[in-house]
XYZ file of C-alpha atoms in Angstrom:
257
model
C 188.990 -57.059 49.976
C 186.891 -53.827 50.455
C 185.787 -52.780 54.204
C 182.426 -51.386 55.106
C 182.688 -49.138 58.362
C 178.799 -48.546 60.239
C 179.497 -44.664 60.635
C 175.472 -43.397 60.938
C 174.293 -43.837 64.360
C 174.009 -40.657 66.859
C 176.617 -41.963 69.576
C 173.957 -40.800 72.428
C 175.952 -42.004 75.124
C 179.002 -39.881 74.504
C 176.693 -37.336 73.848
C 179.469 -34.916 74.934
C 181.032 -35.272 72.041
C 178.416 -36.115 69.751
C 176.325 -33.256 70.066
C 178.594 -31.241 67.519
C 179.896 -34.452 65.435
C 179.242 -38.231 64.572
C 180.563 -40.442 67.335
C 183.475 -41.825 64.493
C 184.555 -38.298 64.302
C 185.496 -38.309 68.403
C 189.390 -37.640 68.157
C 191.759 -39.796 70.115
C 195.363 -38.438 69.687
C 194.066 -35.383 67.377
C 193.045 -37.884 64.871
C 188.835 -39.398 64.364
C 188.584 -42.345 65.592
C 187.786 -43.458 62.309
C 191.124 -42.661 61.447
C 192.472 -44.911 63.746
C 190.078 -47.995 62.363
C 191.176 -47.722 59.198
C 194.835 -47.683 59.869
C 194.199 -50.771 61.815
C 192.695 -52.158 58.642
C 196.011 -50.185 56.455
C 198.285 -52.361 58.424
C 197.053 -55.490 57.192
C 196.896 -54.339 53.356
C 193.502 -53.745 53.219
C 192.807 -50.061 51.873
C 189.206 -49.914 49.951
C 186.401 -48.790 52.445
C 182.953 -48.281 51.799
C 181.825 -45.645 54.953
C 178.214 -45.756 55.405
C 177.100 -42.294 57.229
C 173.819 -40.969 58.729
C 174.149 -38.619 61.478
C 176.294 -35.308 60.925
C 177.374 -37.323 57.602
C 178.256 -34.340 55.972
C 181.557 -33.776 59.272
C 182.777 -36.977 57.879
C 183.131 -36.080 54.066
C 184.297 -32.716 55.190
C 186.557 -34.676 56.502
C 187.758 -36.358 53.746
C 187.910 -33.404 51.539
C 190.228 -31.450 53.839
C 192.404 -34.514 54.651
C 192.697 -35.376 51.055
C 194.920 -31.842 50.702
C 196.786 -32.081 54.015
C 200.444 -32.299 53.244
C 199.578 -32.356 49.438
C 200.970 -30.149 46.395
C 197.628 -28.709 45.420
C 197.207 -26.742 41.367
C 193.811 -24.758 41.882
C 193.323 -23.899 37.776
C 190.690 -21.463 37.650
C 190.271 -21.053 34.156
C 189.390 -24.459 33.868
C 187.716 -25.035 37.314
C 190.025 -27.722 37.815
C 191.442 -28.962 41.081
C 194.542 -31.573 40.494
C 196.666 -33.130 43.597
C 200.220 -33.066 42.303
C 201.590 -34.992 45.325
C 200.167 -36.188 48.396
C 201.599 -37.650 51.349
C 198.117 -39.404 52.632
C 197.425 -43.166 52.710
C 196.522 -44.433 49.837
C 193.272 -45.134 50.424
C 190.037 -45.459 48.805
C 187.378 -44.336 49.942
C 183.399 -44.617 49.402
C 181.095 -42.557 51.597
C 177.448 -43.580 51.354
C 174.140 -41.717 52.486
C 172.599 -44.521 54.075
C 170.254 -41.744 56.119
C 169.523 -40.674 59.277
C 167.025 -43.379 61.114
C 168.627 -46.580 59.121
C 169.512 -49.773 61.792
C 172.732 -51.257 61.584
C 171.581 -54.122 58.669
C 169.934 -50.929 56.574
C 173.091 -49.525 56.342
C 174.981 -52.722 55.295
C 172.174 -53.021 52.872
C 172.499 -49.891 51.601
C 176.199 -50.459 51.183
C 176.184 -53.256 49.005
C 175.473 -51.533 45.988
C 179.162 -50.340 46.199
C 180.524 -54.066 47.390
C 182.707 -55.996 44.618
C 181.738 -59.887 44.258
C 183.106 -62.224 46.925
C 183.820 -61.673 50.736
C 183.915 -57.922 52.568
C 185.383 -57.059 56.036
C 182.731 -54.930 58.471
C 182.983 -53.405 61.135
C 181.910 -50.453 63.768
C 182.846 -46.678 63.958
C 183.694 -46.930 67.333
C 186.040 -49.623 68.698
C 189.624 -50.292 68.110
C 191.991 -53.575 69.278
C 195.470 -55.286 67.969
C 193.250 -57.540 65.975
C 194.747 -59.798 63.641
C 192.656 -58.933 60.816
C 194.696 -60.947 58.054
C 194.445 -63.984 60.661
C 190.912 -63.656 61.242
C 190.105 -63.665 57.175
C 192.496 -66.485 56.579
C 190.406 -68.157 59.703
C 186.761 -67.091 57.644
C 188.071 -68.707 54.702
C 189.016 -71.970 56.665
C 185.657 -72.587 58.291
C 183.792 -71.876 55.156
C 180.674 -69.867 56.319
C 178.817 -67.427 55.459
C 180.115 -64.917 58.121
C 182.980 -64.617 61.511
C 182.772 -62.550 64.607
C 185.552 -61.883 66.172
C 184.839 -62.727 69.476
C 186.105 -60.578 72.474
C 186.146 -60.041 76.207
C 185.041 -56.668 77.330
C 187.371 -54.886 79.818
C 186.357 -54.338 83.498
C 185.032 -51.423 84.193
C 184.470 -51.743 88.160
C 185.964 -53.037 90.918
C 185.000 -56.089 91.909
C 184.548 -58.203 94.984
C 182.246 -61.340 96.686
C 179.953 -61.304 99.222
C 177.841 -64.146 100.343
C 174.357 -63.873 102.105
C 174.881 -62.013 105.522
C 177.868 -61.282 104.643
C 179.071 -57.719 105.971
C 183.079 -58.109 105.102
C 184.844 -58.403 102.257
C 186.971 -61.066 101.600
C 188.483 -60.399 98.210
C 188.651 -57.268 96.118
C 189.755 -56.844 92.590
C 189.935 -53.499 90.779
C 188.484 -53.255 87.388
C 188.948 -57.213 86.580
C 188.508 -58.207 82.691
C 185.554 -59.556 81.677
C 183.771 -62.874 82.922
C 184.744 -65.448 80.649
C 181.836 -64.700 78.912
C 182.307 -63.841 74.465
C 180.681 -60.740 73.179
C 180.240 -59.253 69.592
C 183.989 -57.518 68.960
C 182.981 -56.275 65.184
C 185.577 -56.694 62.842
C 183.185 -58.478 61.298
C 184.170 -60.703 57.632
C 181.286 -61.511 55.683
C 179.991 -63.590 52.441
C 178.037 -60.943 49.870
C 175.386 -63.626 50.303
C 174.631 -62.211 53.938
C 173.352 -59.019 52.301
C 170.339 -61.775 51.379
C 169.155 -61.897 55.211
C 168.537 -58.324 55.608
C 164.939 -57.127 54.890
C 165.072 -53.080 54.882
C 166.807 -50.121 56.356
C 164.822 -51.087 59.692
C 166.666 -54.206 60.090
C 168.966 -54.738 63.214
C 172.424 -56.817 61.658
C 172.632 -57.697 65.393
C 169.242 -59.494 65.624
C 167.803 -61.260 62.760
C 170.286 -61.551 60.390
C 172.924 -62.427 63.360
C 170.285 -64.685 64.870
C 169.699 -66.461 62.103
C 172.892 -66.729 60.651
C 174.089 -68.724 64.305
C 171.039 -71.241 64.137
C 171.832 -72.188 60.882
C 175.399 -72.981 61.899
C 176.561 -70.463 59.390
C 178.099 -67.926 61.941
C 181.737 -68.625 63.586
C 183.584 -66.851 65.732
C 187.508 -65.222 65.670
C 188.687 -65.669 69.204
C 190.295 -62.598 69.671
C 192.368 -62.491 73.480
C 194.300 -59.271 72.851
C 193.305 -55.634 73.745
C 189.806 -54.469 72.469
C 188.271 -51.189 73.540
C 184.787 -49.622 71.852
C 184.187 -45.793 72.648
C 181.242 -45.779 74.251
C 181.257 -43.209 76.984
C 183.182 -40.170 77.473
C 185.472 -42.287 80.112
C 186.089 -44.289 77.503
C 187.480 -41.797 75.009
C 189.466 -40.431 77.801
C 191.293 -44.144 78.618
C 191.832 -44.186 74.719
C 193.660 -40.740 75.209
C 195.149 -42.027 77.523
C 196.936 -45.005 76.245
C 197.725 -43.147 72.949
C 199.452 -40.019 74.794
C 201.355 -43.042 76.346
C 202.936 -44.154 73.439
C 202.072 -47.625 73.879
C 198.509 -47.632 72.187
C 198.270 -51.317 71.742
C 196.146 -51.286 68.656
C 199.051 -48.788 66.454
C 200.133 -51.523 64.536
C 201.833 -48.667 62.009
């Protein structure tokens, strides 16, 4: 099963980081965090990804190139411009990276990306979140229900401390740093999807969040992968920095290498 990773958007809220490279390309642990998306996705056996980029596209094939000769045997033959890896110590993955241009929504992308799908069901997902998903349980779980596309379905963390106060109130009575989230489900990525969902999206300018999403729940075709364990995206610089955090810990909850 191939995996198409959203890699084009401009990451403007960790513009920090962004200004010089594609949000994806944000290292946590000296690695993108790309890198750490698609070992997430290496872990369950999966290993053919389809990247679509857009902005600072080129950082991410650079990327490739370079990491393609890390810790390789390398025979440069210059009489016969020829460049041949003798041995390489890299995942062995395989890997598509696809112009899908600079202003292209979310559903453009996936659009564009489809010319590079094989028949049958895909895994998608964002190039900017990580979690201890159970990505072979959540395909098994797709394959159960029978439609044409699963969520998984997460809880964002807390990001505030939290307390009550009724009307008049001027105390406090309870207080709860950074709590999880609310009960309430939100979109998690780590998306699995029919090919026949490529069918919903009109052109580059579609959002895979609105229509196609919207319309794929009211026609009961969308179900959701309850997913309970850690999830973090990478929105903000504070977020990169609790990523760092956990991963300098040793105890990064989604290194499931």
């Amino acid at each position: 099963m191939q995996v198409v990773i959203l890699a084009g958007g401009y990451g403007t809220r960790i513009s920090e980081e962004s200004a010089v490279r594609p949000k994806p390309m944000v290292e946590i642990g000296g690695r993108p965090i790309l890198w750490h998306i698609m070992k997430i996705y290496l872990a369950h056996g999966l290993n053919d990804f389809v990247i679509c980029c857009g902005y600072k596209g080129h950082v991410i094939k650079q990327f490739f190139r370079d990491y393609a000769l890390d810790g390789a045997d390398v025979r440069f033959d210059m009489r016969e411009n020829t460049t041949t890896l003798l041995r390489t110590a890299t995942e062995p993955w395989r890997v598509t990276l696809v112009d899908t241009g600079l202003e292209t929504m979310t559903g453009g992308r996936l659009r564009q990306a489809a010319r590079y799908l094989n028949e049958g069901p895909f895994c998608c997902t964002y190039g900017d979140g990580v979690g201890n998903v159970d990505i072979a349980a959540s395909i098994a779980f797709h394959q159960a229900q029978g439609k044409l596309a699963t969520v998984t379905a997460v809880q964002p963390p807390g990001r505030f401390g939290a307390f009550t106060l009724h009307h008049d109130d001027h105390l406090v009575p309870s207080f709860k740093e950074k709590p999880g989230g609310d009960g309430a489900w939100i979109n998690g990525g780590f998306f699995v999807l029919d090919r026949k969902v490529i069918d919903l999206i009109d052109s580059d300018q579609t959002v895979w969040e609105r229509e196609p999403m919207e319309k794929l729940a009211a026609d009961g075709q969308l179900s959701a992968f309850r997913h309970e364990g850690f999830w973090q995206p990478m929105d903000t610089l504070r977020d990169k920095q609790t990523l760092e955090a956990l991963w300098a810990s040793g105890k990064a909850p989604w290194k499931a290498w």
